[in-house]
mmCIF file of C-alpha atoms in Angstrom:
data_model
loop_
_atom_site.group_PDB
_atom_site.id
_atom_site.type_symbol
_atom_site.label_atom_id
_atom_site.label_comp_id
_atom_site.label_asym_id
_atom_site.label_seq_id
_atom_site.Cartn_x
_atom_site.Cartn_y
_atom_site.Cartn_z
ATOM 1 C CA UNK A 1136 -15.209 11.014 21.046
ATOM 2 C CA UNK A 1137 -12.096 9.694 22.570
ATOM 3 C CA UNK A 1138 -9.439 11.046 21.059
ATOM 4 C CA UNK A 1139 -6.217 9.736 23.225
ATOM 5 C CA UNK A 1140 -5.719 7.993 26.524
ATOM 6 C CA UNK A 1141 -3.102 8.142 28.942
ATOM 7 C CA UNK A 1142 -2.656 5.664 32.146
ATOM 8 C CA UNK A 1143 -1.870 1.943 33.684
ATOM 9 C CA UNK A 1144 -1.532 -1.329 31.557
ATOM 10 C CA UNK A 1145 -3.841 -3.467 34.125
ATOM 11 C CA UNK A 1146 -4.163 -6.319 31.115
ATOM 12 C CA UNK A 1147 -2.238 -7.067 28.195
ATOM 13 C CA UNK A 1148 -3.345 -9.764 25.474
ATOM 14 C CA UNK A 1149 -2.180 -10.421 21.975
ATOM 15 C CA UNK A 1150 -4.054 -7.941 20.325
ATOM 16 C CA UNK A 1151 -5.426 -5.604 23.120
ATOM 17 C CA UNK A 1152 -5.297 -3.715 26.710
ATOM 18 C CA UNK A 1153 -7.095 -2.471 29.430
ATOM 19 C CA UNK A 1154 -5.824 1.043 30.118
ATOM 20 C CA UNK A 1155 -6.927 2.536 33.504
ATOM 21 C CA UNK A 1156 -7.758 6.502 33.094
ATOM 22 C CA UNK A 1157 -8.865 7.792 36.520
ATOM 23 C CA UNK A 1158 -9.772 4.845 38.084
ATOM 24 C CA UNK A 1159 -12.252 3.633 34.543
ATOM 25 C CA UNK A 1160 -10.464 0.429 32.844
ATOM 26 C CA UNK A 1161 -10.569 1.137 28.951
ATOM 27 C CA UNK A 1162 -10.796 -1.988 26.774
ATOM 28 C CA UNK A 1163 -8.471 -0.707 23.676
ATOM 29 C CA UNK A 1164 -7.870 -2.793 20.454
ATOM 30 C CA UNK A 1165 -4.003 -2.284 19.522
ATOM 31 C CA UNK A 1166 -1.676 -3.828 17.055
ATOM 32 C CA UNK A 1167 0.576 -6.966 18.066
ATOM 33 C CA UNK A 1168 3.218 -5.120 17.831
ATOM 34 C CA UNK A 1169 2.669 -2.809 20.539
ATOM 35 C CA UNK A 1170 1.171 -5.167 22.521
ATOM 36 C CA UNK A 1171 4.495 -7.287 22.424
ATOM 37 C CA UNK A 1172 5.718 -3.960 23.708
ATOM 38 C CA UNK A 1173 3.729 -3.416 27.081
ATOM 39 C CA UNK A 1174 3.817 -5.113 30.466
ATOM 40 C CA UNK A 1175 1.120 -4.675 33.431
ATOM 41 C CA UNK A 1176 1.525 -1.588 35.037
ATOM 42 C CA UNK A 1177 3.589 0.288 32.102
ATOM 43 C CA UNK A 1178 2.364 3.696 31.526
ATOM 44 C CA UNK A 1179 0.495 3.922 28.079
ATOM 45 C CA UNK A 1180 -0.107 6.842 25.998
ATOM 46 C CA UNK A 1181 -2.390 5.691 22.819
ATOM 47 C CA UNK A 1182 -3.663 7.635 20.192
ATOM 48 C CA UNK A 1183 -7.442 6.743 19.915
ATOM 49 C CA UNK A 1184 -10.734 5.899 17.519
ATOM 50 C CA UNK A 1185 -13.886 5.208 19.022
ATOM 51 C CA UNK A 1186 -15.947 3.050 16.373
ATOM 52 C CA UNK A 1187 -19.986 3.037 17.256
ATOM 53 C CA UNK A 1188 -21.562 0.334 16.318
ATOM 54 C CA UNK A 1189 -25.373 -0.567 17.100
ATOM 55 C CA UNK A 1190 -24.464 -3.110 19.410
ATOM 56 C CA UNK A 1191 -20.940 -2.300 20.466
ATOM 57 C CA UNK A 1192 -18.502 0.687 21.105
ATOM 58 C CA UNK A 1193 -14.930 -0.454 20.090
ATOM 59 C CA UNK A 1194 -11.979 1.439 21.424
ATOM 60 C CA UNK A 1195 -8.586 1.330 18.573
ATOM 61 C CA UNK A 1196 -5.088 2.670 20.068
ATOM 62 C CA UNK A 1197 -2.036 3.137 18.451
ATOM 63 C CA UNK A 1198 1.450 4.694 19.604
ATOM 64 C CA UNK A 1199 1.788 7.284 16.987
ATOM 65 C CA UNK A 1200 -0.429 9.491 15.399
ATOM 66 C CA UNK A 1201 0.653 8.639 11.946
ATOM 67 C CA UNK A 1202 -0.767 4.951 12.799
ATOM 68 C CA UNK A 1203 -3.702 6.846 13.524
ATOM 69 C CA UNK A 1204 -4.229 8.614 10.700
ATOM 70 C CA UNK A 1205 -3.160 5.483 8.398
ATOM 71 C CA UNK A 1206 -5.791 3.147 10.091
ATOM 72 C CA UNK A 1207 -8.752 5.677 9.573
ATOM 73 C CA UNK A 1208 -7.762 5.830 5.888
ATOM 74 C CA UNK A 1209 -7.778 2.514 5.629
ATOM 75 C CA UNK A 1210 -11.365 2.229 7.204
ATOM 76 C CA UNK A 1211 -12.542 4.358 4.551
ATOM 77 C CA UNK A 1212 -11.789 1.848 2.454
ATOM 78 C CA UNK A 1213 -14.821 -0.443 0.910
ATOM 79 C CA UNK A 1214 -14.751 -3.551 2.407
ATOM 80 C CA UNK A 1215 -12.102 -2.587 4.824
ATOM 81 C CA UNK A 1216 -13.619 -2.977 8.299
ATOM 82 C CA UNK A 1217 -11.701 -1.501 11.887
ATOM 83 C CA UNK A 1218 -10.292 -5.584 12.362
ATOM 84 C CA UNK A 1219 -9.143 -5.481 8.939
ATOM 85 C CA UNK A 1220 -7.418 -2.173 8.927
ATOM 86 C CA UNK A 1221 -5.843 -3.310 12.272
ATOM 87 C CA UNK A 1222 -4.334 -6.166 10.775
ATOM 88 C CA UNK A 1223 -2.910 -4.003 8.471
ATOM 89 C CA UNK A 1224 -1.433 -2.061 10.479
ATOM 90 C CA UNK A 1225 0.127 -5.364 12.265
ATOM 91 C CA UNK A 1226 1.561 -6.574 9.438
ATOM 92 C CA UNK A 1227 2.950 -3.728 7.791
ATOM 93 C CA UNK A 1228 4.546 -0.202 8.918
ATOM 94 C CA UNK A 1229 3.148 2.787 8.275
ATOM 95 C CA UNK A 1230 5.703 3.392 5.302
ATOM 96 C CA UNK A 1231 5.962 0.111 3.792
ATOM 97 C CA UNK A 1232 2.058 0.986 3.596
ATOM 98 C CA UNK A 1233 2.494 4.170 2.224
ATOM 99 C CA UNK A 1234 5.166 2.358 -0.040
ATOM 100 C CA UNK A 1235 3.109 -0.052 -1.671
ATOM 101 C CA UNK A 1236 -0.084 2.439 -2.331
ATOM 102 C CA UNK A 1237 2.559 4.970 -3.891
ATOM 103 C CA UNK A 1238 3.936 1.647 -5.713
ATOM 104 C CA UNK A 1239 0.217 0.872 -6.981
ATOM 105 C CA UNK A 1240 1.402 -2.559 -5.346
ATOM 106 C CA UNK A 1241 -1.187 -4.635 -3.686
ATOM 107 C CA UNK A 1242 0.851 -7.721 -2.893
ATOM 108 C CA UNK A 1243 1.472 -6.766 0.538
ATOM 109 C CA UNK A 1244 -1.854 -6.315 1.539
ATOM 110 C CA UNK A 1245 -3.065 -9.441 -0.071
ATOM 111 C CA UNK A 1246 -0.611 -11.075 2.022
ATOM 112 C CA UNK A 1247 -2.643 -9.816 5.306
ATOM 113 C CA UNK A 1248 -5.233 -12.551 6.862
ATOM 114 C CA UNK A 1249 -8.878 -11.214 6.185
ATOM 115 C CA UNK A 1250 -7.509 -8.768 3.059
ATOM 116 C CA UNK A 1251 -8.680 -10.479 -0.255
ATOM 117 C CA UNK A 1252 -7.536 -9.438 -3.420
ATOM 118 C CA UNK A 1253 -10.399 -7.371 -4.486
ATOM 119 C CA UNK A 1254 -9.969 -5.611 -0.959
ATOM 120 C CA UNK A 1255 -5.951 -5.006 -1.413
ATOM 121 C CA UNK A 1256 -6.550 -3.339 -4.623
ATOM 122 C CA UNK A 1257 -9.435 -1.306 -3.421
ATOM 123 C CA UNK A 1258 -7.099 -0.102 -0.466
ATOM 124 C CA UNK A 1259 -4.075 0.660 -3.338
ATOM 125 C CA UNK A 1260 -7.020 2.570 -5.768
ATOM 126 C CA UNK A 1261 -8.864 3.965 -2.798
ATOM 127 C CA UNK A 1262 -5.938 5.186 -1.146
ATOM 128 C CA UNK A 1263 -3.615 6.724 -3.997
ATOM 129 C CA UNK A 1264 -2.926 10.355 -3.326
ATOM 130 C CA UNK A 1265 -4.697 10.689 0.190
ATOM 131 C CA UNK A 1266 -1.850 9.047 3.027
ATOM 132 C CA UNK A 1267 -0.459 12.188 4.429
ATOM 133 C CA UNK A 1268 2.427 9.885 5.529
ATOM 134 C CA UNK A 1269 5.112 10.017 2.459
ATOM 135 C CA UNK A 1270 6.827 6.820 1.505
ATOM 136 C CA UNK A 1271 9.766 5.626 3.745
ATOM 137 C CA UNK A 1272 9.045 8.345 6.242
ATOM 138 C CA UNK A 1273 11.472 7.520 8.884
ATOM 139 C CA UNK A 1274 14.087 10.083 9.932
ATOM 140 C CA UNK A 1275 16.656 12.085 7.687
ATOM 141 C CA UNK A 1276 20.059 11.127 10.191
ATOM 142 C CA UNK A 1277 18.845 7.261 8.138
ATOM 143 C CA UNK A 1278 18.954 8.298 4.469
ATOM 144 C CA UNK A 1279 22.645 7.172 3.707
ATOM 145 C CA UNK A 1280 22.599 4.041 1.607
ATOM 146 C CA UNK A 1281 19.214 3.934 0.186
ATOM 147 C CA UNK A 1282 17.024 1.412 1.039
ATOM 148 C CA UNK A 1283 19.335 -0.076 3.919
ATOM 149 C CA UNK A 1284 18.447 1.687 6.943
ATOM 150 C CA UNK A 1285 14.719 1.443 5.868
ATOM 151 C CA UNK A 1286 14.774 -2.208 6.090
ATOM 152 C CA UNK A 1287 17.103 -2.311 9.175
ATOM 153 C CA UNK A 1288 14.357 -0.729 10.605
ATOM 154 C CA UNK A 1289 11.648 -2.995 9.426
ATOM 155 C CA UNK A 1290 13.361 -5.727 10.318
ATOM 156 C CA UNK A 1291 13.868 -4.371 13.854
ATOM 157 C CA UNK A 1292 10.174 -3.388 13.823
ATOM 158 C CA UNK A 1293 9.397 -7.263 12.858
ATOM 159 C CA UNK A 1294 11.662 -8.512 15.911
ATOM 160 C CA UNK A 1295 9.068 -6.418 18.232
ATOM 161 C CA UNK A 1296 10.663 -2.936 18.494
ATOM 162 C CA UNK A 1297 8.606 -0.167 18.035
ATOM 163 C CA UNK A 1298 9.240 2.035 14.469
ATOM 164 C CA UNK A 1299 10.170 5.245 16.642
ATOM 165 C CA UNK A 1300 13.071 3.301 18.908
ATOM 166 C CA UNK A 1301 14.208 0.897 16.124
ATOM 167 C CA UNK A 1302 14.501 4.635 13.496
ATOM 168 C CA UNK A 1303 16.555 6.599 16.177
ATOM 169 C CA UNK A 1304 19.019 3.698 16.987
ATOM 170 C CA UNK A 1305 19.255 2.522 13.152
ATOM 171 C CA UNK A 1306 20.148 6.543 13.120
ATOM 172 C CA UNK A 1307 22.414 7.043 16.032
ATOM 173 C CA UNK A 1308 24.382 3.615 14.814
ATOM 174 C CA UNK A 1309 24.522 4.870 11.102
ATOM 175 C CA UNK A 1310 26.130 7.883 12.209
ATOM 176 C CA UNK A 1311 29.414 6.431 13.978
ATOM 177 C CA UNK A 1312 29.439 2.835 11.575
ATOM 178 C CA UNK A 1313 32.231 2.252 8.702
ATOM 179 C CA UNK A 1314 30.842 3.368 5.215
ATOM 180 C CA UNK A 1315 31.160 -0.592 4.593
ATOM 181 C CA UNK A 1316 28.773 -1.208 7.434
ATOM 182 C CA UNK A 1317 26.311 1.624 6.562
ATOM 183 C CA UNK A 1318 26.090 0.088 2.889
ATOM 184 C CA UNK A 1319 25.159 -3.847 4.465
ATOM 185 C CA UNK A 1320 21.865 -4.424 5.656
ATOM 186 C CA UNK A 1321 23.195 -7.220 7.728
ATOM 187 C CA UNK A 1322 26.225 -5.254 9.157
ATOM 188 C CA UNK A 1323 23.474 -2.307 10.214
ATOM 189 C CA UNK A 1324 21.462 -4.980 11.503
ATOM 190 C CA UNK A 1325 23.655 -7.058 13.639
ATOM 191 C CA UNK A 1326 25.235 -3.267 14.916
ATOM 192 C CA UNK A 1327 22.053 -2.435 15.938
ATOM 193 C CA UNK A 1328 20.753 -5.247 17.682
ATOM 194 C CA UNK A 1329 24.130 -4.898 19.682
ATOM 195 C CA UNK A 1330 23.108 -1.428 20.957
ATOM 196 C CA UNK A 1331 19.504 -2.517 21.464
ATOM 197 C CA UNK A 1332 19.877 -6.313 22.974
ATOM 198 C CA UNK A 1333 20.831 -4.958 26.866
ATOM 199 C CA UNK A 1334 17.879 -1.946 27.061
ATOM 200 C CA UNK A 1335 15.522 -4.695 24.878
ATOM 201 C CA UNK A 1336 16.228 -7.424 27.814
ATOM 202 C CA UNK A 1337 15.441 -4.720 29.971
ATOM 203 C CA UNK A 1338 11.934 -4.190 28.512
ATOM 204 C CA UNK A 1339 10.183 -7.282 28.196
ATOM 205 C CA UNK A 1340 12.253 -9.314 30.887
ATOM 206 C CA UNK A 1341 9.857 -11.527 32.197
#
């Protein structure tokens, strides 16, 4: 079983990588997100799950292990195949997931290409009680306010950022913004995307 790898980018595509581990080139399914996120020659760290097929070995990756975890629930899932779950996974975070199966809401997931609506409640019934992810999991220092540095976040997330960076700088600008400013969604926003534009030019120049 591979469990994680670690090395060079040496091909990036919408939806997957090629990540060289001592010299071997690993073909590794990821979500668009993170692809977005990763340029030839980055250094990659995935989280892994090696699906075994009869006529094919298919390599998953995501950045976190909470991803991780997420996406083999979701595989447990009747009628919820490794593609499926990964499109999941592309389309939603890992708490607005958590979210909507603690919600017993399966809009969201009906909203994902290849999830019917038979399949998004399956994933909601399936699911309830076993994500070891709790709703709106993203760091304490982005509590104030409710919902509003949640969907700062997801916004960010949406715009290409990964959930880790777009938490801790939704956190580190909530802590020094006006009580006015933590309490808008677009205030938090447009703050944040201030702090983030120069180091997000940085990353994906080119």
């Amino acid at each position: 079983m591979i469990s994680s790898l670690h090395g060079a980018a040496a091909h990036v595509a919408d939806d997957s990588l090629v990540v060289v581990v001592g010299g071997v080139g690993f073909s590794v399914a990821v979500t668009a997100q993170f692809a977005r996120t990763v340029h030839l020659g980055d250094d990659v760290h995935l989280h892994t799950n090696l699906i075994v097929r009869e006529d094919a070995l298919s390599l998953y990756g995501f950045e976190t292990r909470e991803e991780l975890t997420v996406f083999t629930q979701l595989i447990s899932v009747t009628g919820v195949g490794p593609k499926s779950a990964l499109g999941v996974l592309s389309s939603l975070t890992v708490p607005q997931i958590a979210q909507a199966v603690a919600d017993d809401d399966d809009a969201p997931f009906r909203r994902v290409s290849g999830i019917g609506p038979k399949t998004a409640k399956l994933i909601v019934v399936q699911l309830a009680g076993k994500l070891a992810v709790q709703p709106a999991s993203t760091p304490a220092a982005v509590a104030p306010h409710g919902q509003v540095p949640v969907q700062v976040t997801q916004a960010l997330v949406g715009l290409g950022w990964t959930e880790r960076t777009a938490a801790e700088a939704v956190a580190s600008v909530a802590e020094n913004a006006s009580e006015a400013d933590r309490a808008s969604v677009q205030a938090l926003l447009r703050l944040t995307l201030a702090m983030l534009g120069p180091a997000r030019k940085e990353s994906v120049g080119g």
